[in-house]
XYZ file of C-alpha atoms in Angstrom:
382
model
C 0.000 0.000 0.000
C 1.610 3.200 -1.224
C 0.063 6.559 -0.330
C 2.372 8.518 -2.634
C 1.036 9.868 -5.914
C 2.853 9.095 -9.143
C 4.724 11.916 -10.834
C 1.904 12.317 -13.391
C -0.820 12.321 -10.726
C 0.974 14.956 -8.659
C 1.699 17.062 -11.748
C -1.989 17.053 -12.740
C -3.079 17.858 -9.176
C -0.734 20.839 -8.982
C -1.695 22.095 -12.418
C -5.394 21.941 -11.518
C -4.800 23.668 -8.191
C -2.817 26.490 -9.816
C -5.492 26.918 -12.472
C -8.220 27.043 -9.818
C -6.330 29.624 -7.740
C -5.634 31.891 -10.706
C -8.557 31.443 -13.089
C -11.492 30.308 -10.935
C -11.343 31.456 -7.296
C -11.159 35.213 -8.103
C -14.323 35.031 -10.220
C -16.422 32.234 -8.688
C -18.599 34.445 -6.505
C -19.344 36.760 -9.426
C -20.386 33.822 -11.634
C -22.573 32.576 -8.803
C -24.223 35.942 -8.217
C -24.937 36.442 -11.924
C -26.050 32.830 -12.457
C -23.659 32.976 -15.377
C -22.009 30.267 -17.448
C -18.288 31.174 -17.585
C -17.539 30.578 -21.250
C -14.135 32.288 -21.157
C -12.934 30.124 -18.297
C -14.233 26.980 -19.985
C -12.267 27.930 -23.120
C -9.127 28.330 -20.998
C -9.777 24.930 -19.442
C -10.023 23.488 -22.947
C -6.724 25.100 -23.930
C -4.835 23.556 -20.999
C -6.511 20.147 -21.369
C -8.748 20.189 -18.306
C -11.900 19.703 -20.379
C -10.438 16.495 -21.810
C -9.108 14.651 -18.755
C -11.241 11.588 -19.517
C -10.053 11.073 -23.104
C -7.916 7.917 -23.503
C -4.404 8.305 -24.909
C -5.185 6.205 -27.981
C -7.804 8.792 -29.006
C -5.572 11.818 -28.517
C -6.199 12.522 -24.831
C -3.932 12.469 -21.777
C -4.887 8.903 -20.841
C -5.141 9.714 -17.136
C -6.010 7.028 -14.628
C -9.015 7.505 -12.336
C -6.866 8.643 -9.424
C -5.402 11.480 -11.493
C -8.796 12.389 -12.950
C -10.392 12.660 -9.527
C -7.490 14.602 -8.034
C -8.108 17.155 -10.785
C -11.830 17.120 -10.002
C -11.174 17.832 -6.310
C -8.902 20.780 -7.068
C -11.247 22.357 -9.628
C -14.196 21.913 -7.241
C -12.143 23.608 -4.555
C -12.197 26.618 -6.901
C -15.860 26.354 -7.855
C -18.170 23.337 -7.797
C -20.212 24.756 -10.658
C -17.444 24.894 -13.222
C -16.199 21.550 -11.948
C -19.661 20.147 -12.699
C -19.328 21.501 -16.250
C -15.959 19.814 -16.693
C -16.842 16.500 -15.065
C -20.259 16.230 -16.729
C -18.637 16.627 -20.143
C -15.357 14.742 -20.149
C -16.304 12.090 -17.580
C -20.041 11.521 -17.025
C -21.259 12.083 -20.600
C -18.259 10.260 -22.040
C -18.278 7.250 -19.702
C -21.031 5.447 -21.688
C -18.771 5.861 -24.723
C -15.787 4.520 -22.792
C -17.867 1.570 -21.588
C -19.727 0.492 -24.710
C -18.632 2.319 -27.873
C -16.923 0.785 -30.869
C -13.603 2.149 -32.060
C -15.364 4.149 -34.778
C -17.837 5.608 -32.275
C -15.036 6.565 -29.890
C -13.155 8.346 -32.667
C -16.286 10.400 -33.435
C -17.075 11.290 -29.812
C -13.550 11.945 -28.537
C -12.532 13.728 -31.725
C -15.302 16.263 -31.248
C -14.529 16.580 -27.538
C -10.895 17.407 -28.283
C -12.112 20.101 -30.683
C -13.953 21.754 -27.781
C -17.433 20.250 -28.043
C -19.045 19.951 -24.608
C -20.927 16.781 -23.681
C -24.030 16.102 -21.584
C -25.457 12.922 -20.033
C -29.219 12.693 -20.663
C -30.717 10.164 -18.270
C -32.917 11.888 -15.650
C -36.508 12.754 -16.560
C -39.339 14.667 -14.865
C -40.768 11.340 -13.661
C -37.599 9.238 -13.443
C -34.734 10.179 -11.150
C -33.461 7.455 -8.845
C -35.758 5.014 -10.683
C -33.762 4.785 -13.896
C -35.827 1.873 -15.204
C -38.897 4.125 -15.085
C -37.776 6.510 -17.823
C -40.322 7.384 -20.520
C -38.303 8.799 -23.436
C -39.089 6.510 -26.376
C -36.871 5.178 -29.134
C -38.536 3.574 -32.159
C -36.604 1.715 -34.850
C -37.499 2.885 -38.369
C -35.236 1.540 -41.083
C -31.640 2.333 -40.226
C -32.623 5.026 -37.714
C -34.156 5.384 -34.269
C -36.742 8.084 -33.582
C -36.439 9.663 -30.119
C -39.290 11.392 -28.288
C -39.242 12.614 -24.699
C -37.984 15.168 -22.205
C -34.880 14.986 -20.047
C -34.677 16.935 -16.789
C -31.866 18.498 -14.716
C -29.279 17.921 -17.442
C -25.878 19.383 -16.578
C -24.536 21.206 -19.669
C -27.934 20.671 -21.302
C -28.015 24.099 -22.933
C -24.319 24.378 -23.831
C -23.498 20.844 -24.992
C -22.815 19.922 -28.594
C -23.229 16.186 -28.073
C -25.364 14.048 -25.796
C -25.392 10.500 -24.511
C -29.118 9.779 -24.386
C -31.059 6.945 -22.766
C -34.463 5.904 -24.097
C -36.740 2.887 -23.988
C -38.128 0.717 -26.753
C -41.187 0.101 -24.585
C -41.707 1.224 -20.999
C -43.438 -2.085 -20.260
C -40.095 -3.822 -20.758
C -38.618 -1.991 -17.750
C -34.833 -2.007 -17.646
C -34.676 -4.577 -20.470
C -35.983 -2.056 -22.997
C -33.518 0.767 -22.366
C -31.068 1.766 -25.094
C -28.188 4.275 -25.198
C -27.269 6.615 -28.040
C -24.691 9.219 -29.018
C -26.604 12.221 -30.353
C -25.379 15.337 -32.148
C -26.947 18.485 -30.661
C -27.582 19.884 -34.156
C -29.907 17.016 -35.057
C -33.349 18.430 -36.027
C -35.982 18.077 -33.306
C -33.733 18.777 -30.316
C -34.524 21.821 -28.220
C -33.457 23.121 -24.842
C -36.154 23.679 -22.239
C -36.092 25.886 -19.202
C -32.829 26.713 -17.496
C -32.991 25.834 -13.807
C -32.549 28.624 -11.241
C -30.548 26.580 -8.765
C -29.642 26.891 -5.082
C -25.968 26.124 -5.736
C -23.473 25.238 -8.500
C -24.962 28.240 -10.273
C -22.112 28.660 -12.762
C -23.052 25.302 -14.293
C -25.748 25.125 -16.940
C -28.703 22.907 -15.986
C -31.690 22.602 -18.334
C -34.342 20.386 -19.789
C -33.469 18.789 -23.126
C -36.445 17.969 -25.341
C -36.478 15.389 -28.145
C -39.279 15.603 -30.731
C -39.079 13.051 -33.537
C -35.282 13.167 -33.423
C -33.756 10.822 -35.992
C -30.587 9.127 -34.756
C -28.600 6.787 -37.034
C -28.645 3.196 -35.794
C -24.850 3.250 -35.931
C -24.951 5.762 -33.031
C -26.433 3.220 -30.635
C -24.034 2.227 -27.856
C -23.988 -1.535 -27.493
C -27.165 -3.230 -28.625
C -30.872 -2.891 -27.890
C -31.539 -3.379 -24.190
C -27.960 -2.590 -23.098
C -28.819 0.945 -21.964
C -29.660 0.150 -18.363
C -26.420 -1.767 -17.847
C -24.441 1.056 -19.468
C -26.158 3.662 -17.268
C -25.477 1.685 -14.079
C -21.813 1.206 -14.971
C -21.548 4.917 -15.765
C -23.015 5.900 -12.394
C -20.678 3.472 -10.625
C -17.688 5.176 -12.254
C -19.006 8.681 -11.596
C -19.580 8.238 -7.858
C -15.915 8.448 -6.921
C -15.757 11.559 -9.117
C -18.668 13.193 -7.253
C -17.025 12.204 -3.965
C -13.880 14.050 -5.075
C -15.981 17.052 -6.072
C -17.643 17.095 -2.638
C -14.217 16.941 -0.989
C -13.133 19.943 -3.040
C -16.017 21.977 -1.623
C -15.214 20.787 1.897
C -11.514 21.582 1.488
C -12.299 25.103 0.293
C -14.669 25.715 3.215
C -12.084 24.354 5.644
C -9.238 26.496 4.316
C -11.158 29.768 4.501
C -12.432 28.826 7.979
C -8.917 28.341 9.306
C -7.792 31.632 7.796
C -10.794 33.508 9.180
C -10.410 31.968 12.651
C -6.782 33.132 12.763
C -7.730 36.690 11.801
C -11.061 37.224 13.571
C -10.653 38.812 17.009
C -13.090 38.370 19.900
C -12.482 39.036 23.581
C -9.086 40.427 22.645
C -7.676 37.385 20.835
C -8.123 35.344 17.633
C -11.099 32.998 17.793
C -8.838 30.091 16.799
C -7.449 30.271 20.329
C -10.826 29.113 21.680
C -11.176 25.383 22.132
C -14.717 25.373 20.724
C -13.392 26.653 17.385
C -10.335 24.384 17.506
C -12.540 21.314 17.933
C -14.719 22.302 14.968
C -11.640 22.695 12.777
C -10.195 19.410 14.047
C -13.433 17.623 13.186
C -13.395 19.179 9.713
C -9.841 17.979 9.145
C -10.683 14.428 10.243
C -13.717 14.183 7.992
C -11.896 15.578 4.958
C -8.930 13.233 5.323
C -11.201 10.211 5.806
C -13.297 11.181 2.779
C -10.242 11.663 0.601
C -8.982 8.183 1.477
C -12.379 6.715 0.575
C -12.570 8.298 -2.878
C -8.928 7.476 -3.599
C -9.552 3.842 -2.609
C -12.499 3.637 -4.998
C -10.453 5.317 -7.751
C -7.510 2.998 -7.170
C -9.749 -0.078 -7.358
C -11.104 1.191 -10.671
C -7.566 1.532 -12.015
C -6.590 -1.943 -10.802
C -9.609 -3.601 -12.364
C -10.983 -4.640 -8.970
C -14.673 -4.530 -7.962
C -15.362 -0.956 -6.878
C -19.146 -0.456 -6.756
C -19.369 -0.660 -2.972
C -16.256 1.450 -2.431
C -17.627 4.117 -4.771
C -20.962 4.227 -2.931
C -19.196 4.486 0.429
C -17.084 7.347 -0.903
C -19.954 9.206 -2.579
C -22.255 8.923 0.441
C -19.624 9.842 3.028
C -18.056 12.686 1.061
C -21.421 14.238 0.237
C -22.262 14.281 3.934
C -18.791 15.638 4.725
C -19.249 18.539 2.313
C -22.543 19.474 3.955
C -21.181 19.134 7.508
C -17.975 21.077 6.852
C -19.763 23.845 4.951
C -22.348 24.156 7.728
C -19.648 24.447 10.384
C -17.780 26.957 8.231
C -20.836 29.225 8.278
C -20.986 28.780 12.061
C -17.333 29.782 12.490
C -17.935 32.929 10.459
C -20.996 33.692 12.558
C -23.192 36.479 11.222
C -20.711 37.230 8.456
C -21.037 33.642 7.231
C -24.706 34.253 6.560
C -23.944 37.046 4.102
C -22.878 36.875 0.469
C -19.870 39.053 1.220
C -17.970 35.963 2.352
C -17.552 32.689 0.441
C -18.845 30.200 3.012
C -22.529 30.756 2.274
C -21.777 29.754 -1.330
C -19.953 26.615 -0.200
C -22.988 25.839 1.967
C -25.289 26.088 -1.062
C -22.926 24.210 -3.373
C -22.506 21.366 -0.881
C -26.155 20.317 -0.849
C -26.209 18.936 -4.393
C -23.425 16.512 -3.437
C -25.998 14.553 -1.414
C -28.398 14.468 -4.380
C -26.971 14.042 -7.878
C -25.439 10.837 -9.299
C -27.401 8.832 -6.755
C -28.809 10.372 -3.587
C -27.323 9.751 -0.156
C -30.276 7.457 0.512
C -29.675 5.393 -2.644
C -26.012 5.027 -1.663
C -27.075 3.728 1.739
C -29.268 1.146 0.011
C -26.261 -0.032 -2.021
C -24.075 -0.129 1.107
C -26.735 -1.973 3.131
C -27.248 -4.539 0.378
C -23.513 -5.197 0.342
C -23.556 -5.695 4.118
C -26.439 -8.165 3.836
C -24.727 -10.031 1.000
C -21.414 -10.316 2.842
C -22.907 -11.435 6.137
C -25.285 -13.899 4.490
C -22.431 -16.019 3.141
């Protein structure tokens, strides 16, 4: 067991941290306040390769392992969880179905466009199907050498800015999970429109919209896998993404922790810095413990992915724990700031708002606990 990062992993972590400090942190609160998608920053991320961290080397990308990818995710989220969502939703979440199930020709198409700067989006969630993936209603009907898509996707990260989608639809809802199919879809295909943009509590610099499909014709060659493989592809994608979301949550927690320590050292009460009070020291000590434990969990899940070991349970443990850590640390950060923490003048109220989504998307905290509990039952039933 070696806790040292490789030279490449450490180089990527440092590069992401420097980028976050210089290109994200100074502007994050402004993006949040304006509910604004930061196109210029995204273009800079594309130029330095951050928007392509999930592209395999054989298709022109950096070929990073999952540990390196998620170290980058943590550092960018430390700068701003919203722009990190943009990055991760494009190069990781939307592209993971391609990584899992695409042919060589399909990968060349998808990754080639991504390297040119095309943003991706993962279209799974619907108004009536969130945690219940098998309950989705978007239809796909085979007509000749095409599939016709009809339906509405909800809460799609990058929905309004993406140029390519991975879309999940069903041949027949009565078939349940056995009828679900997955497709790569070009945003410029006739019949695709973007619905309302969500006015969100947190991660406000990310773009979250409905995506509507009305008689959208998708070539059969754009199907990932075969008919009925969609549910399996979606589940594998979510398994991979959970360690990524755990890393993102840790980035928010780390940011909240760092500004809390700095504030506690500067803020004077009763004639001395508040960090000298044991009550504040204990809160900071608890933050540090939770962050370090969460980081080890997401790195374990990432390492198991890279080693080809089973990682579903480790990823759920990491996602569930780190989401809770982000919420706990951000809440305590507001408490340390006191009345100032409740104002938008200081960054902790933003971390508080950004943290909440970490317990919701890519599988809620409750769904993760179901996965963890089922693993416990399975192991102790042997």
